[in-house]
Short mmCIF file of C-alpha atoms and ligand atoms in Angstrom, two decimals:
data_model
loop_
_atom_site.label_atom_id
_atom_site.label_comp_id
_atom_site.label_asym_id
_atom_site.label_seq_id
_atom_site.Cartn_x
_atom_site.Cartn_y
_atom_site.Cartn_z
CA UNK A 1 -101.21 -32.01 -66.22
CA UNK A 2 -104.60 -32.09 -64.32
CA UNK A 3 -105.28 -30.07 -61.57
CA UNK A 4 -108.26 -29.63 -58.76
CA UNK A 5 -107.94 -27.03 -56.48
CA UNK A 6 -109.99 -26.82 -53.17
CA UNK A 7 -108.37 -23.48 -52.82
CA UNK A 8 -106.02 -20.83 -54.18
CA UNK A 9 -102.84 -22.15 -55.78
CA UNK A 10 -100.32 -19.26 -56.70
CA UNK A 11 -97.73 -19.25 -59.06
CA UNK A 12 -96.81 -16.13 -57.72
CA UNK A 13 -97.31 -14.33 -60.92
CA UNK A 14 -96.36 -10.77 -60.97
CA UNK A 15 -98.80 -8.33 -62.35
CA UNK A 16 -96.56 -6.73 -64.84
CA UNK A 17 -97.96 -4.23 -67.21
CA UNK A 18 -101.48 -2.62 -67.31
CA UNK A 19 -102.43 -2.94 -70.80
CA UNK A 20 -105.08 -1.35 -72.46
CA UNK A 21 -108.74 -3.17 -72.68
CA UNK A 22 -109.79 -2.34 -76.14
CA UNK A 23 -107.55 -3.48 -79.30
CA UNK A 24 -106.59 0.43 -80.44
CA UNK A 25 -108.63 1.85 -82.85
CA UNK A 26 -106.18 3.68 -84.88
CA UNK A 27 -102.76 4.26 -85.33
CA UNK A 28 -100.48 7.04 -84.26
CA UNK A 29 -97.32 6.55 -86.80
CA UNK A 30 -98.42 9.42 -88.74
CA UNK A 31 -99.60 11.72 -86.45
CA UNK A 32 -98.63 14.35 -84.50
CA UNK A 33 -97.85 13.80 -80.36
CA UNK A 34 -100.12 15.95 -79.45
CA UNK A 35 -103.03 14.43 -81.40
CA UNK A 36 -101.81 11.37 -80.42
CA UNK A 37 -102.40 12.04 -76.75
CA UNK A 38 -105.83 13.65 -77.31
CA UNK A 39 -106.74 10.79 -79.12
CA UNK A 40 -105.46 8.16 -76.36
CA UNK A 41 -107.27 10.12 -74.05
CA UNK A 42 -110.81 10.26 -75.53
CA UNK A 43 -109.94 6.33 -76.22
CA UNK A 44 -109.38 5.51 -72.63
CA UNK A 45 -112.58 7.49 -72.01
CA UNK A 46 -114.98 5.21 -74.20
CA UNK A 47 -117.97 4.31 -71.92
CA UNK A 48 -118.81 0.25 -71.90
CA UNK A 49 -122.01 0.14 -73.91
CA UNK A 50 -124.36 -2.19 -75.10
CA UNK A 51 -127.10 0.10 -76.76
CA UNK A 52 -126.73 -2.34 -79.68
CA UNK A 53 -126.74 -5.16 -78.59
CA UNK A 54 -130.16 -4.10 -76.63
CA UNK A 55 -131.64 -3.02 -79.87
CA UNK A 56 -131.01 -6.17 -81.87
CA UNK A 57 -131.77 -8.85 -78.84
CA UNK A 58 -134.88 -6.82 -77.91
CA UNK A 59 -135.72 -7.46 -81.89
CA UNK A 60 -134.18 -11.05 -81.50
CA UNK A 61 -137.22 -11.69 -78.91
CA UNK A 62 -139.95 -10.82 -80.60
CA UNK A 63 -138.38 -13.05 -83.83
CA UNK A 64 -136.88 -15.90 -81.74
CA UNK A 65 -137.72 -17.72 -78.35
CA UNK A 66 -136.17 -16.10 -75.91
CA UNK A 67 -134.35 -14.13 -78.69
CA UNK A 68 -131.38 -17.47 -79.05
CA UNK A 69 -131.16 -20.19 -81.15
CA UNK A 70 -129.85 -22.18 -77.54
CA UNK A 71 -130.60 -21.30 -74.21
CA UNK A 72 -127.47 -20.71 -71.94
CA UNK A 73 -126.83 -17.62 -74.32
CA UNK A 74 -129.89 -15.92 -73.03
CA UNK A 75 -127.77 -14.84 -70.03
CA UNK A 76 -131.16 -15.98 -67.92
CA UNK A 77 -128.61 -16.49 -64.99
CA UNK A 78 -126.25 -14.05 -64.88
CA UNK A 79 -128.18 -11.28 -65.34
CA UNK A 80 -128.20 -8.68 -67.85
CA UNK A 81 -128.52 -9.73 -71.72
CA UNK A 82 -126.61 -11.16 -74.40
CA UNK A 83 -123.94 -9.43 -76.15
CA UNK A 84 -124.31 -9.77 -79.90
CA UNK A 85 -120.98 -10.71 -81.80
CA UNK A 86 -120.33 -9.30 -84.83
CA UNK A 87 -116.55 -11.29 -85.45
CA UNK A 88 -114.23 -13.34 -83.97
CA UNK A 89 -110.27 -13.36 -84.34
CA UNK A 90 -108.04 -15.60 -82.03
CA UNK A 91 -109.19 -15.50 -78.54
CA UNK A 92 -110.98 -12.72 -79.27
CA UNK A 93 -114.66 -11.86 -80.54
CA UNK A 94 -116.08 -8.46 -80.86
CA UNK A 95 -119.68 -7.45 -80.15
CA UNK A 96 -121.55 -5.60 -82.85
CA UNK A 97 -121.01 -1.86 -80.05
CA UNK A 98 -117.32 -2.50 -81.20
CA UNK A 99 -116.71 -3.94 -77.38
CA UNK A 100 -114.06 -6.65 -77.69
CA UNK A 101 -113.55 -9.08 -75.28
CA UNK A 102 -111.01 -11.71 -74.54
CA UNK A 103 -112.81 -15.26 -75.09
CA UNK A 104 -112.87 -18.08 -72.99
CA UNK A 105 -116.17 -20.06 -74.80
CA UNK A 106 -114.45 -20.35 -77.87
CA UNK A 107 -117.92 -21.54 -79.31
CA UNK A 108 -118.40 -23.65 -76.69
CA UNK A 109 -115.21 -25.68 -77.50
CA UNK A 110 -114.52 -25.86 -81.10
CA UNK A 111 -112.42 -22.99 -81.45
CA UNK A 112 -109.28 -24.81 -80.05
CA UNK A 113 -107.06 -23.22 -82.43
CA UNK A 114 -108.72 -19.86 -82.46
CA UNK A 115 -111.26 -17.89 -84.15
CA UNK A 116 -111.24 -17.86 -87.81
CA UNK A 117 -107.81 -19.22 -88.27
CA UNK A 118 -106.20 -18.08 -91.32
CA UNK A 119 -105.18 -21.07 -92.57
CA UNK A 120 -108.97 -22.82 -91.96
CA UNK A 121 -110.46 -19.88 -93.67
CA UNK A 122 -108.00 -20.34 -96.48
CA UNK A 123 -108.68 -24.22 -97.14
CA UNK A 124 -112.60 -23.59 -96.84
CA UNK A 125 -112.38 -20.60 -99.73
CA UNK A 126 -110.67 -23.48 -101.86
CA UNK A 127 -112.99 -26.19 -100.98
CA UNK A 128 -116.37 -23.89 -101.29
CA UNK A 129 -115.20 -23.14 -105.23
CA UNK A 130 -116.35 -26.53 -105.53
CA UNK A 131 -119.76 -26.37 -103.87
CA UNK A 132 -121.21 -26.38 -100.09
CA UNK A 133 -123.02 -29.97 -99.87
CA UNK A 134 -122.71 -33.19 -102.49
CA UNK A 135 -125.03 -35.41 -100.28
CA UNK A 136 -122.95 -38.59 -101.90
CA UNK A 137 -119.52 -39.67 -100.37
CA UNK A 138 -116.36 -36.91 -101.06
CA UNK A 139 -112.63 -37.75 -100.68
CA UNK A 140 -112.68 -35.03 -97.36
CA UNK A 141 -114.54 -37.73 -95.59
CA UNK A 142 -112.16 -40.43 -96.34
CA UNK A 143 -109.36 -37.85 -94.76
CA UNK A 144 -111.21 -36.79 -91.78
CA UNK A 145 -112.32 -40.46 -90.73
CA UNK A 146 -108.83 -41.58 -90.96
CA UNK A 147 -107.66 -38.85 -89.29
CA UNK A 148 -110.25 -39.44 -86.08
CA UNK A 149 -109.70 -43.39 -86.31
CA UNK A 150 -105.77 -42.76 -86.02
CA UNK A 151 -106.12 -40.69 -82.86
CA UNK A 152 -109.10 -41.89 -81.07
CA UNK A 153 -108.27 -45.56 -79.51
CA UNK A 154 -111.77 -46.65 -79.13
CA UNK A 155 -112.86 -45.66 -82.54
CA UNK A 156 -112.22 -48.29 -85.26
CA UNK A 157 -115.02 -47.21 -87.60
CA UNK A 158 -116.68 -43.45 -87.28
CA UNK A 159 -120.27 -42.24 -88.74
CA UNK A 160 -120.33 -38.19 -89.14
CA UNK A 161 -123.55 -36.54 -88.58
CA UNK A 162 -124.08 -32.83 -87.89
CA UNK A 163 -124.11 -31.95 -84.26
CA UNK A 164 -123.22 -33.68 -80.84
CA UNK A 165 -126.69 -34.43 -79.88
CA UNK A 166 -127.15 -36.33 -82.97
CA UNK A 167 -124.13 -38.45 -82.04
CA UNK A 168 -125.38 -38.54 -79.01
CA UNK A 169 -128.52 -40.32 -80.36
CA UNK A 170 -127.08 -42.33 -83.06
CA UNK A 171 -125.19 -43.94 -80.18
CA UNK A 172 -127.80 -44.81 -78.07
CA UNK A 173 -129.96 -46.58 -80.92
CA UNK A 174 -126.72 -48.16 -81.74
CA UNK A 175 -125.87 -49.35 -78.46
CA UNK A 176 -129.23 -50.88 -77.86
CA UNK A 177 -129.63 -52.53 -81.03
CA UNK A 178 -126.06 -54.16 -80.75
CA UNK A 179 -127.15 -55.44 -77.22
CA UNK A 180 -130.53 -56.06 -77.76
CA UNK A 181 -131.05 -54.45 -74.03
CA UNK A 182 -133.04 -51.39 -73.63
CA UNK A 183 -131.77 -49.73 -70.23
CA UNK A 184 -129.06 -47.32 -70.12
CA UNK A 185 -127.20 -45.73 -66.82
CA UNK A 186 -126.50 -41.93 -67.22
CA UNK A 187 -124.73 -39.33 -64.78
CA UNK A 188 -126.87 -36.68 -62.63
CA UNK A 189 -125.48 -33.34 -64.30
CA UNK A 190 -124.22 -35.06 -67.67
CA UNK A 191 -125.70 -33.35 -70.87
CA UNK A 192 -125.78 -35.98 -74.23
CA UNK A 193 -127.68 -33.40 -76.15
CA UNK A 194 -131.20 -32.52 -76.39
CA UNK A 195 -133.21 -36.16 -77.46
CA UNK A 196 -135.62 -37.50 -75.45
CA UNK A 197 -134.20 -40.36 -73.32
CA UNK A 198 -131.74 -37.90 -72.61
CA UNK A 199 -133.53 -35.23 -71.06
CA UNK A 200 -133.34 -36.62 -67.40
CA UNK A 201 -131.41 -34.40 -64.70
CA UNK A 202 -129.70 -33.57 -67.08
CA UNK A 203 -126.76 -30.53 -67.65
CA UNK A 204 -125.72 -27.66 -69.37
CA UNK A 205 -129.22 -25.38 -70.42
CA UNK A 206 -131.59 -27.75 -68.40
CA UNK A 207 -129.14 -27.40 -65.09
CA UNK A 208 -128.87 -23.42 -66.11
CA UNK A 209 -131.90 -22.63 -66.08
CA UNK A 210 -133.19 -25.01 -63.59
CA UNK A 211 -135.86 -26.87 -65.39
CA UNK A 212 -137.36 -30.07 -64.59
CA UNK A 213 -137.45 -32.46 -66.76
CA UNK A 214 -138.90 -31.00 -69.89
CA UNK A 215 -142.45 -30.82 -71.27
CA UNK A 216 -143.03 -32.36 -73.88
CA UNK A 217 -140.48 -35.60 -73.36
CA UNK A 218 -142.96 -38.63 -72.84
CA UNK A 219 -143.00 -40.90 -69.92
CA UNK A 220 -142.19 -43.87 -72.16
CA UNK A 221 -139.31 -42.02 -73.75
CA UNK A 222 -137.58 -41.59 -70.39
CA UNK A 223 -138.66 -44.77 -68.26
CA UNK A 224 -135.56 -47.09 -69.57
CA UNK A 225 -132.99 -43.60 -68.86
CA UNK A 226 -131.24 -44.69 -65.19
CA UNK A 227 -129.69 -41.99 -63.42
CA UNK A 228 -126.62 -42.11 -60.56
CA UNK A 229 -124.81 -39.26 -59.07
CA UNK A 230 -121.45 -38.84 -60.92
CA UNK A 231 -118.19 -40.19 -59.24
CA UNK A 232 -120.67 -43.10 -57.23
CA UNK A 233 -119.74 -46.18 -57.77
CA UNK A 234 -122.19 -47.87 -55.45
CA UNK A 235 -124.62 -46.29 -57.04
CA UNK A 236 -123.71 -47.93 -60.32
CA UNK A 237 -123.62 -51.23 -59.08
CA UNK A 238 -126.94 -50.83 -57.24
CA UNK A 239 -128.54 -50.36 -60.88
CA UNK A 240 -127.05 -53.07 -62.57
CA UNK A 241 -127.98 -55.21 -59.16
CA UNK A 242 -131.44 -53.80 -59.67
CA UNK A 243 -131.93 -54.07 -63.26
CA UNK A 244 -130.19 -57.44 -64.31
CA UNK A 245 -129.65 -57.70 -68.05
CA UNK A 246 -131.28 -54.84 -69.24
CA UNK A 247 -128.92 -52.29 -69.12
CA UNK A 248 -127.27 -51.55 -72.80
CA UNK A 249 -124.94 -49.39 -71.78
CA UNK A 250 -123.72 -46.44 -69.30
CA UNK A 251 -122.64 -42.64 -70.82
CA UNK A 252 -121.17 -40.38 -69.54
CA UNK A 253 -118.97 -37.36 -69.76
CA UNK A 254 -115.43 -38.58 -68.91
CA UNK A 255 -114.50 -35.31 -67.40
CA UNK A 256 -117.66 -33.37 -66.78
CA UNK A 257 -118.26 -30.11 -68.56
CA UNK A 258 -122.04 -29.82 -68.41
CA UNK A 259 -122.62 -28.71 -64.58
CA UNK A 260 -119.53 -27.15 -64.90
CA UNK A 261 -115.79 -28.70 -64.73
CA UNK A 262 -116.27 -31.65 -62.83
CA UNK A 263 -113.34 -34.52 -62.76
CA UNK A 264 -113.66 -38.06 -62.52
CA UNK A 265 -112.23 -39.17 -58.90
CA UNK A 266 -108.98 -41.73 -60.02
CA UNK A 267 -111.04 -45.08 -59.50
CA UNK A 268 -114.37 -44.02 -60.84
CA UNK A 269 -113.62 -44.45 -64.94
CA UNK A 270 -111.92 -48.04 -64.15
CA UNK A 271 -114.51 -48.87 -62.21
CA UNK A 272 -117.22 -48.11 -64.78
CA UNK A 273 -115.10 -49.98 -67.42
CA UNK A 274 -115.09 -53.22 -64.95
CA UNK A 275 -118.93 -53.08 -64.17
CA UNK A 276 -120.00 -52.53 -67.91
CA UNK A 277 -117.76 -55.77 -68.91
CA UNK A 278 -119.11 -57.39 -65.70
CA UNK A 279 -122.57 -57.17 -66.68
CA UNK A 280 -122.40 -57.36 -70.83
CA UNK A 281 -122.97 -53.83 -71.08
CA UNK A 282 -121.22 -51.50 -73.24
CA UNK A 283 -119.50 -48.26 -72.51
CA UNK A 284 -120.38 -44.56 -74.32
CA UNK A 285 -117.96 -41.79 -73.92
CA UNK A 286 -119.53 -38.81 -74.77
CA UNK A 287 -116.47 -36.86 -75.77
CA UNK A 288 -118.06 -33.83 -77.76
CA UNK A 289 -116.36 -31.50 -75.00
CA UNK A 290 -113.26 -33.47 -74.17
CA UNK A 291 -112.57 -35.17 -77.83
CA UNK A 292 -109.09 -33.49 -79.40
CA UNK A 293 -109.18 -31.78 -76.17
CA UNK A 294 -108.10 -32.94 -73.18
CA UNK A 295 -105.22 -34.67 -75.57
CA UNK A 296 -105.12 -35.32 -79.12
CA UNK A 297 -106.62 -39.28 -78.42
CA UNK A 298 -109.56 -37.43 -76.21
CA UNK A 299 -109.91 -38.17 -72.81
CA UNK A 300 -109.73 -41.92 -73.13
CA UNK A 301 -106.15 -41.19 -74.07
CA UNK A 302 -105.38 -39.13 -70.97
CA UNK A 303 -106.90 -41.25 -68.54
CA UNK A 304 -106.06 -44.77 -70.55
CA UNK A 305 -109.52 -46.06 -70.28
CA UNK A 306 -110.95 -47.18 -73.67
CA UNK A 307 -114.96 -47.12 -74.14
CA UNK A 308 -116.88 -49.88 -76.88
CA UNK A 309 -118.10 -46.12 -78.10
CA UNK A 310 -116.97 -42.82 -78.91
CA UNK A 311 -119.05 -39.43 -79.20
CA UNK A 312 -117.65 -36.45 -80.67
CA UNK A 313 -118.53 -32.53 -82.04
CA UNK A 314 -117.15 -29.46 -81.59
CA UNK A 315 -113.46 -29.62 -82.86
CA UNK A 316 -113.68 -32.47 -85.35
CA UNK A 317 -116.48 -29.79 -87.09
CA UNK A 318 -113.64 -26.53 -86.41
CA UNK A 319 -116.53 -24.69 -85.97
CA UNK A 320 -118.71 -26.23 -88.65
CA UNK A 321 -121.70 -28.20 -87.68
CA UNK A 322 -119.98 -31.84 -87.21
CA UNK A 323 -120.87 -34.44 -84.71
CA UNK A 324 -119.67 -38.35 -85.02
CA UNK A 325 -120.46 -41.57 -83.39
CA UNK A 326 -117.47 -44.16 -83.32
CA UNK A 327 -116.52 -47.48 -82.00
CA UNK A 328 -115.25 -51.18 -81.99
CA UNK A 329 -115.63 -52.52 -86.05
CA UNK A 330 -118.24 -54.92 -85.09
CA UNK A 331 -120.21 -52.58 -83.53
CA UNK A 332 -120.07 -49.90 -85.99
CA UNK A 333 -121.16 -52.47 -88.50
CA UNK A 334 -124.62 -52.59 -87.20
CA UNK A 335 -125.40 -49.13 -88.60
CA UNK A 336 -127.22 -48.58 -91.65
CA UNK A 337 -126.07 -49.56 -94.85
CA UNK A 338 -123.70 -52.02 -93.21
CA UNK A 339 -126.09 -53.20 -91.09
CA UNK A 340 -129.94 -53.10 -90.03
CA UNK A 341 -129.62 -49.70 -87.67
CA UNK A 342 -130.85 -46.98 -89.12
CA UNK A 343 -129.91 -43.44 -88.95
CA UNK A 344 -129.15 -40.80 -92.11
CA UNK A 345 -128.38 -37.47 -92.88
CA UNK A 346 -128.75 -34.83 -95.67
CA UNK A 347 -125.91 -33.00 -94.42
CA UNK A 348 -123.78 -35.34 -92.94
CA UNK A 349 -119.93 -35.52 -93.98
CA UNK A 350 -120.61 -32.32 -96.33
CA UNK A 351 -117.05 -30.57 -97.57
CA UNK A 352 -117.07 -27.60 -95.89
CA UNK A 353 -117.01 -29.27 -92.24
CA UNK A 354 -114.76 -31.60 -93.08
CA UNK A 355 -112.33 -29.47 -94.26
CA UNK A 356 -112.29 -27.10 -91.09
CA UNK A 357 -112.00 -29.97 -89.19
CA UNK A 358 -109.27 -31.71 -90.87
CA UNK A 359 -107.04 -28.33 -90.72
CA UNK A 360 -108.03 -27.80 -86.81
CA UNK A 361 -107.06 -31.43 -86.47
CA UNK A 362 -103.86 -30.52 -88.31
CA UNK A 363 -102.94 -27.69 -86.58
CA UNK A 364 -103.31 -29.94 -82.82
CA UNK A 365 -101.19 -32.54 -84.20
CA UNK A 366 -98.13 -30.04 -84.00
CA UNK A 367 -95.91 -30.81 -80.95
CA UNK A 368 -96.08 -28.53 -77.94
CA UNK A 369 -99.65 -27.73 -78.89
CA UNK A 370 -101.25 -29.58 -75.71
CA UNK A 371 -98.23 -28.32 -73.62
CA UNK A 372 -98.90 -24.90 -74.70
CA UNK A 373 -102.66 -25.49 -73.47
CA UNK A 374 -101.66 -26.89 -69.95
CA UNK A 375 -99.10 -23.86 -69.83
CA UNK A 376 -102.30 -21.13 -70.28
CA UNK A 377 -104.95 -22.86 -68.52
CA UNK A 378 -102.90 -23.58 -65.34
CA UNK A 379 -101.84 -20.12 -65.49
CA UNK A 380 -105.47 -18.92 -66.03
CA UNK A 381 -107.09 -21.01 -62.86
CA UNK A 382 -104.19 -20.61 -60.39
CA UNK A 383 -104.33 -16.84 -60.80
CA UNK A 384 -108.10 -16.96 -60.85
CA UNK A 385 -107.72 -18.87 -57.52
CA UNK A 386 -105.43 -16.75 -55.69
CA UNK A 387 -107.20 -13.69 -57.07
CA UNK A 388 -110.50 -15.26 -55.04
CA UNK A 389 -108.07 -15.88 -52.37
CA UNK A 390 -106.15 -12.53 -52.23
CA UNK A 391 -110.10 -10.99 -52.11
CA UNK A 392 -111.47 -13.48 -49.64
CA UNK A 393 -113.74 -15.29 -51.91
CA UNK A 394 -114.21 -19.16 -51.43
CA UNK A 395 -113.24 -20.62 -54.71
CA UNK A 396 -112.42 -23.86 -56.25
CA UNK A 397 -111.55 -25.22 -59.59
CA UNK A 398 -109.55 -27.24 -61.78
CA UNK A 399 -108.04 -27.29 -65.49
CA UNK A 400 -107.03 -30.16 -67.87
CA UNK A 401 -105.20 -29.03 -70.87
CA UNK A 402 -107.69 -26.23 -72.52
CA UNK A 403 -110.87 -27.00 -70.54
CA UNK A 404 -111.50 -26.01 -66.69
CA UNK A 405 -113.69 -24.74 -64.77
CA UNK A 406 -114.48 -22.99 -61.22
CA UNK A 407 -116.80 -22.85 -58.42
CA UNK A 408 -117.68 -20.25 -55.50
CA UNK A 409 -117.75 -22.38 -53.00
CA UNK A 410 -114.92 -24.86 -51.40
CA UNK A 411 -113.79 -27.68 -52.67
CA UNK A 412 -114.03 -30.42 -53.71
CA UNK A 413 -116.78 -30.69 -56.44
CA UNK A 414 -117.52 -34.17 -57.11
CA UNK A 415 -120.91 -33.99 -58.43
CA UNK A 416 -123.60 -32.30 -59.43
CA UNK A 417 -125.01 -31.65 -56.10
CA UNK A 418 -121.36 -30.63 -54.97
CA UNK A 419 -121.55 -27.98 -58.00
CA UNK A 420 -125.01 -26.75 -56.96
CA UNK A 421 -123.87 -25.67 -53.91
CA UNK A 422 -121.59 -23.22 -55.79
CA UNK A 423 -122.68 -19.67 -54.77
CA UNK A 424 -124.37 -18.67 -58.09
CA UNK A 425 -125.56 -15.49 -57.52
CA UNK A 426 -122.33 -14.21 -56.70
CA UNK A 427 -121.52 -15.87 -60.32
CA UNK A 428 -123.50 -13.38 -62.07
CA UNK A 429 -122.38 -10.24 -60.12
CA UNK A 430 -118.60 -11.87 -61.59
CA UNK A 431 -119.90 -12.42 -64.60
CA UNK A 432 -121.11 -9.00 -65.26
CA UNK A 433 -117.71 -7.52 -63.94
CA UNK A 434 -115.88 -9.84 -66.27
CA UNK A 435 -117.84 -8.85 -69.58
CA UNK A 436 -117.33 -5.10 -68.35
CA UNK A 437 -113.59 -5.41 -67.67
CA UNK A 438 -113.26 -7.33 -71.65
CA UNK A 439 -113.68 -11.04 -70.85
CA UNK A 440 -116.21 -13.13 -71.57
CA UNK A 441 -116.65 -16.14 -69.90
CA UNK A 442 -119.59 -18.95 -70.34
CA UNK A 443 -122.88 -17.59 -69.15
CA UNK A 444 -123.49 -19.86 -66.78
CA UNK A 445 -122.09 -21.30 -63.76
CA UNK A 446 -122.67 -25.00 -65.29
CA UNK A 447 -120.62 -25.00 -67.87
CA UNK A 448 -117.09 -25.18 -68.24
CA UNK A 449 -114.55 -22.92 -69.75
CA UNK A 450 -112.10 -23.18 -72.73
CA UNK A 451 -108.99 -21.98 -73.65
CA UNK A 452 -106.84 -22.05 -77.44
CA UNK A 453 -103.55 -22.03 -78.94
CA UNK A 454 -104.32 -18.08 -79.82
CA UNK A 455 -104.99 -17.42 -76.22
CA UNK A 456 -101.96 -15.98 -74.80
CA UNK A 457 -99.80 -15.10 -71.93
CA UNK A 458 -100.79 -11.09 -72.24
CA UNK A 459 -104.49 -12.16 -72.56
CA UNK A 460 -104.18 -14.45 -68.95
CA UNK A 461 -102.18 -11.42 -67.20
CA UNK A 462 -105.35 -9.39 -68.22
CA UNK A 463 -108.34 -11.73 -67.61
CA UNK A 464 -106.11 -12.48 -63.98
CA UNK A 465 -105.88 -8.44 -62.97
CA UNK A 466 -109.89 -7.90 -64.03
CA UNK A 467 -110.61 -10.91 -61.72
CA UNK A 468 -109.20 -9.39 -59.10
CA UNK A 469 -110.38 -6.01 -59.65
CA UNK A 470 -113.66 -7.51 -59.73
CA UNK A 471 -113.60 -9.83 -57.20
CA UNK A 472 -112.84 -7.02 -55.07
CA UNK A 473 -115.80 -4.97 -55.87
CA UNK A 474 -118.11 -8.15 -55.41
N1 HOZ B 501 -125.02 -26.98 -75.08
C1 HOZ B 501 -123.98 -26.00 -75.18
C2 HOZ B 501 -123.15 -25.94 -73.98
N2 HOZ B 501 -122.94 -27.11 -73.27
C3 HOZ B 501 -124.52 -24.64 -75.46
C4 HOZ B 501 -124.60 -24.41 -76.88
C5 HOZ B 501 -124.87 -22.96 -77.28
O1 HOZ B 501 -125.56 -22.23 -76.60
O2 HOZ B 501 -124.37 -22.59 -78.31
#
């Protein structure tokens, strides 16, 4: 089921049909041939524009920093500007010049299922006659905390808050309080969200746009955040070694999705699991990207390696604003009002996020849905590979299930160093070609890619021959 590619794997897929780029407009039952043609014609003759788009970022700027509510959608590294998206169906969204585009950021991951799922949209409708936000305990909450406990091994108790980095930070107060330590190890290239002690070569926006550690992030706030290259194990053991019984815990990313798709080699996640137990410190997943992902149990299912903690977003929210922080009972039952931790939220558990998530966790639980995801996604990155091949471009990359990711450079790609060396430049010029040709991909080389259960074979054949058309002109 996984796969890392140092080069171009075929599947010798044959480039059937050319199909049209735009959804059609109109249609031609009732009409006569002639029209019909004339019509086709002027259709295949629409010009890619973004005049729109321009318009309401260049407005968006002057309203906005940077004109985004989050950086990587600024484009700042692949050139050009942001398309604006007026709706999303599927695996599809559609900018607000009536551009549509096949999608593989599925809001960054919680769009497993697809955009705007019928059957989502049809349980929130019900659920919003009764209101948006109680801020007191609803029956949802009971259904989606069972729901994550069943599934995710390490999680015997969950707390739901309302994004990943404030999982991300719940689980670091919690870790240190239920240790009493105040060190923590985390991974060059791993992003736990924007807070403070997190902010420390860190991935995603900071690694896009090249930053340094951010202004504005005290000294203090940073000094007990320990950093090792990802996949080194000797660099692990040198900071435990070096910082004897302080260190509460080590996060990470069990597959890396933050400076782009990066695996963990096969010894590195049992390794980290003996060293935390070795030294008395505990063990964070941050599973916001790879939760109900990589398989239904997360990636500690997949690779059989359970953490003390569990962090999770995206797809428990379906595309609501959800994070959670989970983990062994006794641990959990530190956290405020159980115990003396303390952390709160107005919104936290409200009905309407519960309720997408509990019908996108629904929907996964069907059988064949993680097959179906392998099926797509190795399709996706072997074609994308031999297209690089087939056009001379040095490419690597890898898929689990619905997340993957690729580099221009060889392989391997072990760390974050490894994906720095990625030729990013030639990135954009693909990038642009992409969004031109109808897909959109992440805007940045460091992050990784996503596919859903609306994604299908037709939309892979398509997103393969753009590739190589591009790739050809790059
Ligand atoms: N931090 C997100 C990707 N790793 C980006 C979020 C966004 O721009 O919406």
């Amino acid at each position: 089921m996984a796969s890392t590619t140092a080069s171009g794997v075929g599947l010798g897929l044959s480039c059937s049909t050319k199909l049209s780029k735009r959804t059609p407009l109109y249609s031609s039952s009732s009409r006569s041939s002639r029209l019909c043609v004339k019509m086709a014609v002027s259709v295949e003759k629409k010009t890619y524009t973004l005049e729109k788009s321009q318009e309401a970022f260049n407005a968006a700027k002057e309203l906005m920093p940077g004109g985004v509510n989050s950086p990587v959608r600024a484009f700042k590294s692949v050139g050009g500007q942001p398309i604006v998206i007026d709706s999303v169906k599927g695996s599809k969204m559609r900018d607000i010049d009536g551009n549509e585009y096949i999608d593989y950021v599925g809001s960054w991951g919680p769009a497993i299922i697809g955009h705007a799922d019928d059957e989502v949209l049809a349980a929130l409708a019900e659920t919003m006659k009764k209101g948006t936000s109680f801020g007191a305990p609803c029956l949802l909450e009971n259904v989606l905390a069972e729901m994550v406990i069943s599934a995710v091994p390490s999680i015997e108790m969950v707390r739901f808050v309302n994004s990943g980095t404030e999982a991300c930070m719940g689980a670091l107060r919690l870790v240190r309080a239920f240790t009493g330590k105040p060190k923590i190890i985390k991974f060059e290239g791993c992003y736990h969200g924007h807070a403070d002690p997190f902010l420390v070569k860190a991935g995603s926006g900071v690694a896009t746009l090249g930053l340094p550690d951010s202004p504005g992030v005290p000294k203090a706030a940073t000094s007990e955040t320990l950093t090792a290259p990802y996949n080194d194990i000797a660099a692990v053991e040198n900071l435990f070694n070096a910082n004897k019984g302080e260190v509460a815990a080590i996060i990470l990313e069990p597959v890396v999705g933050n400076s782009g798709f990066i695996v963990p080699r096969p010894e590195f996640l049992t390794a980290i699991r003996k060293l935390t137990k070795e030294n008395d410190a505990l063990l964070i997943f941050d599973e916001v990207m790879t939760g109900f992902r990589l398989s239904y149990g997360g990636a500690q299912e997949y690779f059989g390696i359970t953490p003390d903690v569990t962090t999770l977003g995206k797809i428990i929210g379906g595309g609501l604003p959800v994070g959670a922080y989970g983990g062994r009972r006794d641990i959990m039952e530190m956290v405020a009002p159980a115990g003396p931790m303390y952390q709160a939220g107005t919104l936290s558990g409200n009905p309407l996020a519960m309720t997408a998530g509990i019908h996108t966790l629904k929907r996964l639980q069907k059988p064949g849905s993680y097959e179906y995801l392998d099926k797509i996604t190795s399709e996706l990155v072997d074609g994308l590979l031999e297209a690089g091949k087939k056009t001379g471009h040095a490419m690597c990359g890898g898929y689990i299930n619905g997340m993957f990711g690729f580099f221009f450079r060889e392989g391997p790609v072990y760390n974050f160093e490894d994906a720095k060396k990625s030729d990013t430049s030639k990135f954009g010029r693909f990038y642009q070609g992409m969004l031109r040709e109808g897909v959109y991909l992440a805007p940045s080389q460091f992050e990784a890619g996503f596919t859903s259960l609306a994604h299908t074979s037709q939309d892979i054949q398509r997103t393969i021959e753009a590739a190589e058309k591009v790739l050809a002109q790059i």
